[in-house]
Tab-separated table of C-alpha atoms in Angstrom:
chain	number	residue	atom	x	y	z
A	1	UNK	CA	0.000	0.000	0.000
A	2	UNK	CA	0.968	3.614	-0.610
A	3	UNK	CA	2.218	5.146	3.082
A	4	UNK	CA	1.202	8.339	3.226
A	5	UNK	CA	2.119	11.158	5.831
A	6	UNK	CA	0.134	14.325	6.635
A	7	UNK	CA	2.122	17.210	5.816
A	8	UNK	CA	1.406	20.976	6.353
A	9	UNK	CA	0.689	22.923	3.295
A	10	UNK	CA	0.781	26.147	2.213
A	11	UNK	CA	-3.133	25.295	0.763
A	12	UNK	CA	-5.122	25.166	3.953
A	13	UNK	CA	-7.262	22.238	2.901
A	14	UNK	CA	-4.686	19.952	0.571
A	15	UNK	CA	-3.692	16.613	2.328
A	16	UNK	CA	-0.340	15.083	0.988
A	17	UNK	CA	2.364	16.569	-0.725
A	18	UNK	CA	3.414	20.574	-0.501
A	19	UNK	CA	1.193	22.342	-3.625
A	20	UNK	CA	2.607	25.829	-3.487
A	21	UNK	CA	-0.072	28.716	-4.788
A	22	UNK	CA	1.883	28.848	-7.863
A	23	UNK	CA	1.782	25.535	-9.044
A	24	UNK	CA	-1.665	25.079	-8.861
A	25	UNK	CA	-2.193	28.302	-10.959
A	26	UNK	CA	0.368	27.026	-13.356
A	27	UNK	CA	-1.182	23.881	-13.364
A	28	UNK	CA	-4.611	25.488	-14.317
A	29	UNK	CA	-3.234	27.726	-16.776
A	30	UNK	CA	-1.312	24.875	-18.495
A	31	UNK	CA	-4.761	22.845	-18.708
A	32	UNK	CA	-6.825	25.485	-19.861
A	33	UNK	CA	-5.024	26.374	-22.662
A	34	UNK	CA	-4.261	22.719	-23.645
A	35	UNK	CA	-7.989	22.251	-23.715
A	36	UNK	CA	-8.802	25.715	-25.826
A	37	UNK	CA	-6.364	24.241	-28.340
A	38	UNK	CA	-8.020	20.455	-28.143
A	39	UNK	CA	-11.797	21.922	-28.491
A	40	UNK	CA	-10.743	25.021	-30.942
A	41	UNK	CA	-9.745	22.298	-32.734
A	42	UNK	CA	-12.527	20.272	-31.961
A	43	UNK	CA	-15.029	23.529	-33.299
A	44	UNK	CA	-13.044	24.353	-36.060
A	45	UNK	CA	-13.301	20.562	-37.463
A	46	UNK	CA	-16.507	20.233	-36.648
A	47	UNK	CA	-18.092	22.987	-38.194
A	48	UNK	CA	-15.640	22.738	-41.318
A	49	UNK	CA	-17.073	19.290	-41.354
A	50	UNK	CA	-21.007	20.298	-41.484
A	51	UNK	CA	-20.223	23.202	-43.564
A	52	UNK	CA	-17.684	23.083	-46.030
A	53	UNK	CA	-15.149	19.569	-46.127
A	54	UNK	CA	-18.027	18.271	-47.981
A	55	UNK	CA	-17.515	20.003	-51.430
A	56	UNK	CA	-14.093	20.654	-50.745
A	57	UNK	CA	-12.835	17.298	-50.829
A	58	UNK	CA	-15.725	14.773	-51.623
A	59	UNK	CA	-17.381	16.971	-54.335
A	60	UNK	CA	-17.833	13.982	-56.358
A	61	UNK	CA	-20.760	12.065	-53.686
A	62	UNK	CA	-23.136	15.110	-54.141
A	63	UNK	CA	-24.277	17.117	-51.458
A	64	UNK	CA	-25.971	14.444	-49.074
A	65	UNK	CA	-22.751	11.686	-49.506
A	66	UNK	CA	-20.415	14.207	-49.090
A	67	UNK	CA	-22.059	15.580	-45.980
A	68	UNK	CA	-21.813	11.900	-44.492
A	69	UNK	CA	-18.283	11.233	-45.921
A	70	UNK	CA	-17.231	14.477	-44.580
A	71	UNK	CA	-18.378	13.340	-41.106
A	72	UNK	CA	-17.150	10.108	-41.365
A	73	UNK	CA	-13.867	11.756	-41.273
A	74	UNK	CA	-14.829	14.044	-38.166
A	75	UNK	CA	-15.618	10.825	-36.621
A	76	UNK	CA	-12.685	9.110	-37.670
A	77	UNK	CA	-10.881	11.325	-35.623
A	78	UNK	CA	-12.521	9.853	-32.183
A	79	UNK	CA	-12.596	6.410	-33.273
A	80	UNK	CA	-8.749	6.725	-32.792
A	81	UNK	CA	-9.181	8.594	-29.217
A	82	UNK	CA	-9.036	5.467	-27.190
A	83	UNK	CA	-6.186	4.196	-29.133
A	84	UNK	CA	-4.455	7.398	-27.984
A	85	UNK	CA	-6.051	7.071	-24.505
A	86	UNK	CA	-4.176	3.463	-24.074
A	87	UNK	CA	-0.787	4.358	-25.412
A	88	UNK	CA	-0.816	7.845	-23.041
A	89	UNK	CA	-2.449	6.898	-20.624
A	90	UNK	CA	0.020	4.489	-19.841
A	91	UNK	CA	3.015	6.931	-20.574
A	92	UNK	CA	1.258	9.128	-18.073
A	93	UNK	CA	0.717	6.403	-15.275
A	94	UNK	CA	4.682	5.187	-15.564
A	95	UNK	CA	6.393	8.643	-16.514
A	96	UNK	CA	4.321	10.971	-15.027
A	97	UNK	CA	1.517	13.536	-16.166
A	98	UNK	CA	3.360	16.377	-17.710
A	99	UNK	CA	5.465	14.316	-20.592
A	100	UNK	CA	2.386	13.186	-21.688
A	101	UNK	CA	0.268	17.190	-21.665
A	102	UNK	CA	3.749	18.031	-23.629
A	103	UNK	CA	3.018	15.149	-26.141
A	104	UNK	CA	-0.190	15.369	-26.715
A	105	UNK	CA	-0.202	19.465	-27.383
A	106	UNK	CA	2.273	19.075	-29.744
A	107	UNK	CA	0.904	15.926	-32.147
A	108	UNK	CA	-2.643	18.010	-32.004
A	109	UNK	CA	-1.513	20.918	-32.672
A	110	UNK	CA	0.759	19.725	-35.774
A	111	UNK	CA	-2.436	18.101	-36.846
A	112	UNK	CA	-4.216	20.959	-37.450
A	113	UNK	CA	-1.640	23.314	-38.445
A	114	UNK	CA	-1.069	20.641	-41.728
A	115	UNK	CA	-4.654	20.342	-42.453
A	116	UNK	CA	-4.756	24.191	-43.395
A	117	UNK	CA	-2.319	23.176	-46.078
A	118	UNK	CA	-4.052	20.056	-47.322
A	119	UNK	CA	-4.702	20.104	-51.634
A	120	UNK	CA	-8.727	19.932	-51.944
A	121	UNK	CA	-10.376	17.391	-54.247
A	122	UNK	CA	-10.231	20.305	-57.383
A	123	UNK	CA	-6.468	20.484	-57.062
A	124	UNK	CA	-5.419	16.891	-55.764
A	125	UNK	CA	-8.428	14.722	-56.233
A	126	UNK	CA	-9.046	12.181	-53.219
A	127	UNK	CA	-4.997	12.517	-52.344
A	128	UNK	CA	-6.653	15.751	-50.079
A	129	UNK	CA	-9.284	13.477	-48.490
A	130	UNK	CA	-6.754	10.264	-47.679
A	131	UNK	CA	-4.178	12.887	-45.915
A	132	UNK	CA	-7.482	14.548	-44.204
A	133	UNK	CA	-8.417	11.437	-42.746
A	134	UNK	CA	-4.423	10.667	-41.401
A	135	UNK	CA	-4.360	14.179	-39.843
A	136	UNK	CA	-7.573	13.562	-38.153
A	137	UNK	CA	-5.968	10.161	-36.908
A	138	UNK	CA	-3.323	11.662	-35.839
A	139	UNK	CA	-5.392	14.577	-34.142
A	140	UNK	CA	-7.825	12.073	-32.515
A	141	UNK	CA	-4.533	9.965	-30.829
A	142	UNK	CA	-3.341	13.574	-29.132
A	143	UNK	CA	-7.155	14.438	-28.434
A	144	UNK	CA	-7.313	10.673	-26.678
A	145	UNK	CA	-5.328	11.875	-23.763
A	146	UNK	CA	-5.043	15.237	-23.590
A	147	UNK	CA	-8.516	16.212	-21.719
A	148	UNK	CA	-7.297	13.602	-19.685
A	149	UNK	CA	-4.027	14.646	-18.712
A	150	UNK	CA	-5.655	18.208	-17.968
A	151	UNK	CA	-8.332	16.643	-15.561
A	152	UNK	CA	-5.931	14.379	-13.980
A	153	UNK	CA	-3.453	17.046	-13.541
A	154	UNK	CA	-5.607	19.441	-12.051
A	155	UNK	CA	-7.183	17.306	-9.929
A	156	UNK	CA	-4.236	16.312	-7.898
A	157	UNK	CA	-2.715	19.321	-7.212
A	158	UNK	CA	-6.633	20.876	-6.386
A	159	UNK	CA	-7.467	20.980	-2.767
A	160	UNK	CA	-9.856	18.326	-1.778
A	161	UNK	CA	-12.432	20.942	-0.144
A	162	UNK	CA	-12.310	22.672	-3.600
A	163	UNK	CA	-11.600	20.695	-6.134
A	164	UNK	CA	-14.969	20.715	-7.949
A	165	UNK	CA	-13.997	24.402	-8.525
A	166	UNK	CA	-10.618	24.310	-9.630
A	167	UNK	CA	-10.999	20.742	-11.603
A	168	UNK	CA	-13.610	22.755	-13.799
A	169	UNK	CA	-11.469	26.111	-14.592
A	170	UNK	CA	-9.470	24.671	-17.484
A	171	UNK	CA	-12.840	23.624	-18.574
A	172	UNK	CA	-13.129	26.961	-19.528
A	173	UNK	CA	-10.305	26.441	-21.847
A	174	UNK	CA	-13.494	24.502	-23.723
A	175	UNK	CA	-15.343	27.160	-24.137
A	176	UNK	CA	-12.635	29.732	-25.100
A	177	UNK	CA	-11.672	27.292	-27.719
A	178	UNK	CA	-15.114	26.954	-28.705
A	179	UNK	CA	-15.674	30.746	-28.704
A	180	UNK	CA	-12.582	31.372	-31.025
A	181	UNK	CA	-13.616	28.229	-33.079
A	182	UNK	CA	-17.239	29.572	-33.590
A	183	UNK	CA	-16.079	33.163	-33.528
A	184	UNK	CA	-13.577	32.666	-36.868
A	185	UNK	CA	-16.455	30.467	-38.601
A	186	UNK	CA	-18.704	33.596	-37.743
A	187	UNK	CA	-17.030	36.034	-39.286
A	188	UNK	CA	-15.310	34.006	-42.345
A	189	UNK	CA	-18.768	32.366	-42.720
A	190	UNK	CA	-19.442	36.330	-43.931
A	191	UNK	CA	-17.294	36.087	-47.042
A	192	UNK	CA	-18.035	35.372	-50.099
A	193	UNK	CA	-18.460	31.706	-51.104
A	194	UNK	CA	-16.079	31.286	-53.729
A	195	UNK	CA	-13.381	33.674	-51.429
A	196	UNK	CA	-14.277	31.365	-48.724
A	197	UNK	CA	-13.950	27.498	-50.401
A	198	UNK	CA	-10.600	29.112	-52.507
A	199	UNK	CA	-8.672	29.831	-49.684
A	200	UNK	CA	-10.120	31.479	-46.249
A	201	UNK	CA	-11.358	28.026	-44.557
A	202	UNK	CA	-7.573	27.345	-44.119
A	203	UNK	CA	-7.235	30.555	-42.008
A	204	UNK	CA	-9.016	28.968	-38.553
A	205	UNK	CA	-6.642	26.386	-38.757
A	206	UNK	CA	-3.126	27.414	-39.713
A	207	UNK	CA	-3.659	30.199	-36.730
A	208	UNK	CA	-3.977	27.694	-34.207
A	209	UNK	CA	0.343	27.253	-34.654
A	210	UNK	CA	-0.558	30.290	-31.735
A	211	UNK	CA	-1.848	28.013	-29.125
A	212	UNK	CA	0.608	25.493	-29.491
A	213	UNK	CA	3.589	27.667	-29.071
A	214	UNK	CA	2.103	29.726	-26.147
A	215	UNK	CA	0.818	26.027	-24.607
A	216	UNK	CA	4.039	24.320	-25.373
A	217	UNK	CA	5.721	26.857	-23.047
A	218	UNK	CA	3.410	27.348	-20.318
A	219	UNK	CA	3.793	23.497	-19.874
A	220	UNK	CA	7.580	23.163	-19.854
A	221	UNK	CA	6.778	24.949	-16.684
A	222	UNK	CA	5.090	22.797	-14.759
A	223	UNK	CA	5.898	20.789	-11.937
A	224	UNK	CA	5.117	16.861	-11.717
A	225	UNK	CA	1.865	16.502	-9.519
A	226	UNK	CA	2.196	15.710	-6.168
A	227	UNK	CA	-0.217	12.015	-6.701
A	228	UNK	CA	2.668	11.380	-8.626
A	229	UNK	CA	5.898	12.448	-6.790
A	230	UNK	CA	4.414	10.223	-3.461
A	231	UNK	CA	3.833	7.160	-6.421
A	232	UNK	CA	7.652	7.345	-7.315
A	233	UNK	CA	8.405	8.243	-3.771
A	234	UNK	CA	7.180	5.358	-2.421
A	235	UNK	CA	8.012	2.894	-5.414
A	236	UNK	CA	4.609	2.387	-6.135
A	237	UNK	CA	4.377	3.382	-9.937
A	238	UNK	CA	2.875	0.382	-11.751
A	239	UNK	CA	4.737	-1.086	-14.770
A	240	UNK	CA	1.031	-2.084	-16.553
A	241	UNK	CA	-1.498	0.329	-15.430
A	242	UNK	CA	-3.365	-0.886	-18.549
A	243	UNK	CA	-3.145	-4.446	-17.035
A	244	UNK	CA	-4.137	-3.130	-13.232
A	245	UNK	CA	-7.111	-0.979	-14.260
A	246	UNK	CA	-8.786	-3.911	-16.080
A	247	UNK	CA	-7.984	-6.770	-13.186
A	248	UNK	CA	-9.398	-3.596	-10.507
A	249	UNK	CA	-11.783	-1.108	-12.654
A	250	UNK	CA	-13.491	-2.361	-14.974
A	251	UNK	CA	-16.750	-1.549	-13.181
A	252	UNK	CA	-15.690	2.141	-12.816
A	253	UNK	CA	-14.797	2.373	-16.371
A	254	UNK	CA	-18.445	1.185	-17.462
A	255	UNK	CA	-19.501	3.935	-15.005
A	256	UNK	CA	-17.541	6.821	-16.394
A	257	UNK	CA	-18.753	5.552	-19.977
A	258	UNK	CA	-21.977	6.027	-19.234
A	259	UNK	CA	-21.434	9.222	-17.390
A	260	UNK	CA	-20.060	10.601	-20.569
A	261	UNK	CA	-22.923	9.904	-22.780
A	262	UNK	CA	-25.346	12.137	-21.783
A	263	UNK	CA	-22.758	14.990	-21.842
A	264	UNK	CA	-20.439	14.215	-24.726
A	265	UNK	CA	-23.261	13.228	-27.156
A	266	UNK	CA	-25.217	16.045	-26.242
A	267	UNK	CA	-22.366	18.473	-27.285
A	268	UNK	CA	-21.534	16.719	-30.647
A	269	UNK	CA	-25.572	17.472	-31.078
A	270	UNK	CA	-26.155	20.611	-30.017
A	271	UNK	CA	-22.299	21.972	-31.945
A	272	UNK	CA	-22.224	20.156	-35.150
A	273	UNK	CA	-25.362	18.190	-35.790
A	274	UNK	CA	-27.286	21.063	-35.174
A	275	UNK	CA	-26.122	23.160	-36.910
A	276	UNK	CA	-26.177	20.572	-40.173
A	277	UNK	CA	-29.555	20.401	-39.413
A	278	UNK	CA	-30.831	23.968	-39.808
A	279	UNK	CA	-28.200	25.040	-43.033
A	280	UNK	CA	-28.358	22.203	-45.169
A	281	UNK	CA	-31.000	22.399	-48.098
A	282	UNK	CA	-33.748	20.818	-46.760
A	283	UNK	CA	-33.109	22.953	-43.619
A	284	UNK	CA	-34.725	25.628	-41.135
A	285	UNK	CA	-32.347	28.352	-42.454
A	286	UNK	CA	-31.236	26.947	-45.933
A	287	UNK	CA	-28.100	27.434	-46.655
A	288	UNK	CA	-27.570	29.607	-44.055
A	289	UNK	CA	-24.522	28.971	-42.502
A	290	UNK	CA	-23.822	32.094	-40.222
A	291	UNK	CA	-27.131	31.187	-37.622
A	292	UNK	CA	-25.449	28.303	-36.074
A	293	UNK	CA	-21.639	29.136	-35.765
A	294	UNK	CA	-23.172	32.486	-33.989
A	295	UNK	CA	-25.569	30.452	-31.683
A	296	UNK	CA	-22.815	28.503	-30.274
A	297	UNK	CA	-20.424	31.615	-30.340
A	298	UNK	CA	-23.131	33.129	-27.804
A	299	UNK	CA	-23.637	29.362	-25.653
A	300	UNK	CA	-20.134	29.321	-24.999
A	301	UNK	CA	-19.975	32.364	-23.529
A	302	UNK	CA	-22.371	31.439	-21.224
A	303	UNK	CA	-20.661	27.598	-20.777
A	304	UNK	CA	-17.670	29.155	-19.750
A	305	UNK	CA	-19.474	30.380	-16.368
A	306	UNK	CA	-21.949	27.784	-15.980
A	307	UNK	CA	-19.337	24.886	-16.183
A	308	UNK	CA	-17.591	26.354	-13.303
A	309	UNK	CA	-20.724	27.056	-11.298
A	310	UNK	CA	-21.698	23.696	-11.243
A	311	UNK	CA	-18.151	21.998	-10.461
A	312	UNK	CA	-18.191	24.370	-7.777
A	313	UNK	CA	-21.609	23.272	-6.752
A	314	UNK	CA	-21.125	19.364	-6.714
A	315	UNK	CA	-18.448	21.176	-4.188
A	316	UNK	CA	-21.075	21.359	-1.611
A	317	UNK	CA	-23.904	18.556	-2.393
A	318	UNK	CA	-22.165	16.411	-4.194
A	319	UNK	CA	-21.231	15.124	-8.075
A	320	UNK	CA	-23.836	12.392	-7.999
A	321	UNK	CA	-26.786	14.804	-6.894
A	322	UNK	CA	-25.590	17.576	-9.720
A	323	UNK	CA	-24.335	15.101	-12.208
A	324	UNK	CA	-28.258	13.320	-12.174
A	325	UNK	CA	-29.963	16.275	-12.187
A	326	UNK	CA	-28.839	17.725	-15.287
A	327	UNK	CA	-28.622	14.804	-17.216
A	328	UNK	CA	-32.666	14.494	-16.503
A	329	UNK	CA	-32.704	18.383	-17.175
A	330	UNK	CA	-31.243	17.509	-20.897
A	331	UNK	CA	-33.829	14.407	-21.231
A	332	UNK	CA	-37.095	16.873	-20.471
A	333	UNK	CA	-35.219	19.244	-22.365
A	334	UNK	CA	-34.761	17.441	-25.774
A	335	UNK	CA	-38.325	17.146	-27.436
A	336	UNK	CA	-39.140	20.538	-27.014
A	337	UNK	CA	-35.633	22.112	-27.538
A	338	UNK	CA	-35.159	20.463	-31.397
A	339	UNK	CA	-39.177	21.604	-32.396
A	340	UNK	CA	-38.670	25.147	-30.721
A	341	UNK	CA	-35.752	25.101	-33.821
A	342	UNK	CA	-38.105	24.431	-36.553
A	343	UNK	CA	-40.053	27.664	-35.853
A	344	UNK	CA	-37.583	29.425	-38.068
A	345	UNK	CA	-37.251	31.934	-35.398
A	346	UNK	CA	-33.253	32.813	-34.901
A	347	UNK	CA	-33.938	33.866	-31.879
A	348	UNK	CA	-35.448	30.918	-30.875
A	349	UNK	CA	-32.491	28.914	-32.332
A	350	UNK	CA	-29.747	30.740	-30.453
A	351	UNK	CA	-31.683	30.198	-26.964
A	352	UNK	CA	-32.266	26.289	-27.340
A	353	UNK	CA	-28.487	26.604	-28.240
A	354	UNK	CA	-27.816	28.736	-24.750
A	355	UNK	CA	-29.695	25.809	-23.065
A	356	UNK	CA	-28.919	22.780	-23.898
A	357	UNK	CA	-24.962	24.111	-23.985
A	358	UNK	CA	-24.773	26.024	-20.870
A	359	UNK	CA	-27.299	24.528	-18.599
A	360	UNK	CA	-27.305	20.962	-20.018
A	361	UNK	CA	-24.335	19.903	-21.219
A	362	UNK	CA	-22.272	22.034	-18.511
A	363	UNK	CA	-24.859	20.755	-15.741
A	364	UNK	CA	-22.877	17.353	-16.184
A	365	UNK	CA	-19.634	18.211	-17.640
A	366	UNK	CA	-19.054	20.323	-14.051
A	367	UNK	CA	-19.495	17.651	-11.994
A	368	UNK	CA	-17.644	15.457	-14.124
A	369	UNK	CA	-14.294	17.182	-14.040
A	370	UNK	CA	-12.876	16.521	-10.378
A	371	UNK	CA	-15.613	13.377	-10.401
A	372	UNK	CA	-13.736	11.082	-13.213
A	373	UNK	CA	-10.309	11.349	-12.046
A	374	UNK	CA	-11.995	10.693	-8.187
A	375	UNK	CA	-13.405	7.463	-9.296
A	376	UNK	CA	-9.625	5.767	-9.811
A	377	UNK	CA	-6.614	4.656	-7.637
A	378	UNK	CA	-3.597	6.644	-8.395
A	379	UNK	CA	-1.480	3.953	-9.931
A	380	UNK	CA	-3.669	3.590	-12.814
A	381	UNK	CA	-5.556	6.977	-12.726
A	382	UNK	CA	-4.422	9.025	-16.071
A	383	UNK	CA	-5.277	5.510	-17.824
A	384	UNK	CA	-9.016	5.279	-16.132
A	385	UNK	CA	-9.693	8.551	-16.979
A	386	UNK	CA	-8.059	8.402	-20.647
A	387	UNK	CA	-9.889	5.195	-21.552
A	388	UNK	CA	-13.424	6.523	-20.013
A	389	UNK	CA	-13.914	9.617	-21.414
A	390	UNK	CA	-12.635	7.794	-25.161
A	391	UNK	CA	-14.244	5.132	-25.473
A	392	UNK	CA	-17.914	7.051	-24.654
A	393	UNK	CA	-16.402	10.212	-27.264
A	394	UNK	CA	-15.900	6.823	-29.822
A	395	UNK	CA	-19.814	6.537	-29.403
A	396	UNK	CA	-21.107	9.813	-28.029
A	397	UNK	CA	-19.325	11.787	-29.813
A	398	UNK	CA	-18.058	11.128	-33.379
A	399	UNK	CA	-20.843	8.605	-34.571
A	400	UNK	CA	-23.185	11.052	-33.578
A	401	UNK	CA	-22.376	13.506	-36.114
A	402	UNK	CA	-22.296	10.314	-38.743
A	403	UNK	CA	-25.346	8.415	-37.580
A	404	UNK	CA	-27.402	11.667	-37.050
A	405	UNK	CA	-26.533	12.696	-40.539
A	406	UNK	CA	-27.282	9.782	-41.898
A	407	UNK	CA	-30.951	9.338	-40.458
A	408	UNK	CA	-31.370	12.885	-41.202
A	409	UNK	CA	-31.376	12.188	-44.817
A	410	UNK	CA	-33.395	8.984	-44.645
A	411	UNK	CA	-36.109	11.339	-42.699
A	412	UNK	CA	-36.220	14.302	-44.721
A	413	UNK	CA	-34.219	16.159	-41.948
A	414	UNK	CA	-37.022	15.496	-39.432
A	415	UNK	CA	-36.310	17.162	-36.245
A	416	UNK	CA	-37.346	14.030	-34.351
A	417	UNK	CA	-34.415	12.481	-34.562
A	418	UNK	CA	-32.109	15.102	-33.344
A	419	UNK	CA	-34.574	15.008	-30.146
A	420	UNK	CA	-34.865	11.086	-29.563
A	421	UNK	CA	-30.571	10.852	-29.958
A	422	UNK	CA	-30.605	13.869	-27.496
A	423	UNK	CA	-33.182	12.221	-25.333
A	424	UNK	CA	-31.364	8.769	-25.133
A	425	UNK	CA	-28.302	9.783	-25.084
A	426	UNK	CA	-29.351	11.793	-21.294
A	427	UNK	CA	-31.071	8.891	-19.780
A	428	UNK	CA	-28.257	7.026	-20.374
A	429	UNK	CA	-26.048	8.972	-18.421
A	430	UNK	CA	-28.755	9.724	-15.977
A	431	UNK	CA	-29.217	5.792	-15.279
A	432	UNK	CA	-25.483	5.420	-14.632
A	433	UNK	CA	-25.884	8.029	-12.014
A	434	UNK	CA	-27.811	5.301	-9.580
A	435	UNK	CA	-24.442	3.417	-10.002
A	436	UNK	CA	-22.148	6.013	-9.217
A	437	UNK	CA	-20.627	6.280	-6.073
A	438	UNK	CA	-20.427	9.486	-4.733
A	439	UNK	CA	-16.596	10.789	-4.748
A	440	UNK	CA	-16.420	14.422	-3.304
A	441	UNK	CA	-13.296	15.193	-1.269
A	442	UNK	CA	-11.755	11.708	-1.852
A	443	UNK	CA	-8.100	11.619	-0.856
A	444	UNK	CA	-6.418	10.859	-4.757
A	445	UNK	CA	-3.386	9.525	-3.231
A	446	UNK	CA	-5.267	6.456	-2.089
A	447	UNK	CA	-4.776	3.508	-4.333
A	448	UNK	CA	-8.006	2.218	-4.171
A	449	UNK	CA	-11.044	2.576	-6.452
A	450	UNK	CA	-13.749	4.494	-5.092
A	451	UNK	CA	-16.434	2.151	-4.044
């Protein structure tokens, strides 16, 4: 077992290791803008994907195939994620936390840096769309552990009493990559559309070289976390974590799988399918696609408070209690949410957008933060995490895009179906809830499971 001894620290409330002040705003710093770069990423692709990948570089499939083909490749992208969960995860279990947030920056940032150069299907023919679908690989592998690194990081250096709070800040990195995402579709979404399909959609992501240099050397910074330190300290670092988490956790992986349903699918909806939905030619606004990049422009804002307000909040009654509630808000939300968007009211449009982001998507994401990386011993921990949150994004997240699109065109782009995926996708994660065990405050340098 891990020996631990109590230690005074200069954070009133942290058991274990000395934190100072400075490392744990370091720490946050380094995760939040390792996550803007993962989810500005994450926008940029995902809105390229709905709105213009299609005729750029599978022209040929007209404009339904190419819509599907083009998320196909969006979704390509997370069916690699656990692959790059595994490999990291393990790097980050028997090296330590920040060689893997160093990693992982720099293979997704690369990623999307080379996309912005790719030859479309005019100048290359499907040469553009095979290297499209390697970058995305090779973005999904970095993507696999890198919102995992930034939880697990944060997490142990957090104070126990507070770490609902301060496991959710770099979760604000989400939303300021979303908001700079959206906000550079918004405004090149203005131009005109030959200006826009010649050259501008590479704009979004050769800038994003910016992020990676300023989050490559924010991170060289950073300390190793104390979880960590008392591991090596102690000669407790596991040579398989891989190995250990499936003999010990497979129950809590199932658990954070289904956690992430509700939340991650929800997202994928409400940011790409979405907004699909209400530009494409059969849609609300057709081919309009300036409503829905501006809609989640103005959610984000609003996600970037809300998803701290509720970590904070599972603070004082718990992640369970928040966690359920707001996966059964998105459920009663869903129905009504996707007809309100058929009204062809914009207004309408942006504030089911506000909702189901802000409130329902951030009502579990919160929660989730410090509530993940709580569920895991600390031998295995980065790898728990890792595999949990990729395997559900495999599902939640980048079929949903695929399959949604795909039904939408068999249905005439009914609205129904965006509701019923919403709807299932909620109860899913609010059934898990009943078999969650409630984690607040746990001391991560235990190496037990949380039962």
């Amino acid at each position: 077992m891990l020996v631990t001894t109590r230690t005074k620290t200069k954070l009133a409330d942290m058991d274990g290791a000395v934190v100072e002040p400075e490392q744990l705003r370091r720490a946050t710093l380094a995760s939040s803008v390792g996550s803007a770069l993962e989810y500005y990423d994450f926008y940029i692709y995902g809105l390229a994907s709905a709105l213009i990948f299609g005729p750029l570089f599978f022209k040929p499939l007209g404009e339904s195939g190419a819509l599907i083909a083009s998320f196909a490749t969006y979704g390509v992208g997370f069916a690699a994620r656990p692959f790059g969960g595994i490999v990291f995860g393990y790097i980050g279990d028997r090296f330590g936390r920040k060689m893997v947030l160093l990693l992982t920056i720099g293979m997704m940032g690369f990623a999307s840096f080379a996309i912005g150069l790719l030859p479309t299907f005019d100048q290359a023919g499907l040469l553009g769309a095979v290297l499209l679908v390697t970058l995305r690989i090779v973005q999904g592998l970095g993507a696999g552990a890198e919102q995992a690194g930034a939880t697990t990081l944060i997490s142990e250096v957090a104070p126990p009493k507070r770490r609902g709070y301060f496991a959710s800040l770099p979760f604000v990195g989400i939303q300021l990559g979303t908001l700079l995402g959206a906000g550079t579709f918004a405004l090149i979404g203005m131009a005109n559309k030959s200006v826009l399909e010649g050259w501008l959609w590479r704009v979004p992501f050769l800038a994003s070289i910016v992020l990676i240099i300023v989050a490559v050397f924010i991170r060289l910074r950073l300390k190793e976390t104390p979880v960590f330190q008392e591991l090596e300290k102690h000669k407790n670092v596991v040579k398989n974590p891989v190995g250990e988490l499936l003999r010990h956790s497979k129950k809590n992986v199932l658990i954070g799988i289904g956690l992430r349903m509700g939340e991650n699918g929800n997202s994928s909806i409400y940011s790409t399918l979405l907004i699909s939905f209400i530009s494409v030619k059969e849609g609300v606004f057709p081919g309009d696609k300036f409503i829905g990049p501006v809609g989640l422009l103005i959610a984000a804002g609003f996600a970037a408070v809300m998803v701290v307000t509720f970590g904070a909040l599972s603070d004082r009654i718990g992640r369970v209690k928040v966690y359920r509630y707001g996966a059964l808000f998105q459920a009663i939300f869903a129905i009504p949410a996707f007809y309100l968007v058929t009204l062809g009211n914009v207004t309408l449009v942006w504030a089911v957008m506000v909702v189901g982001i802000a409130l329902g998507v951030q009502s579990m994401l919160g929660p989730q933060c410090p509530l993940l990386p709580e569920l895991f011993g600390s031998q295995y921990r980065f790898t728990g995490v890792a595999l949990s949150r990729e395997i559900s994004a495999v599902f939640a997240g980048g079929f949903v895009p695929l399959i949604g699109a795909a039904f939408l065109a068999a249905t005439g782009n009914s609205w129904v179906v965006l509701a019923v995926y919403s709807l299932v996708l909620a109860l899913i994660s609010y059934i898990t809830t009943f078999f969650t065990p409630e984690t607040a405050g746990r001391d991560l340098l235990s190496l037990e499971d949380a039962k």
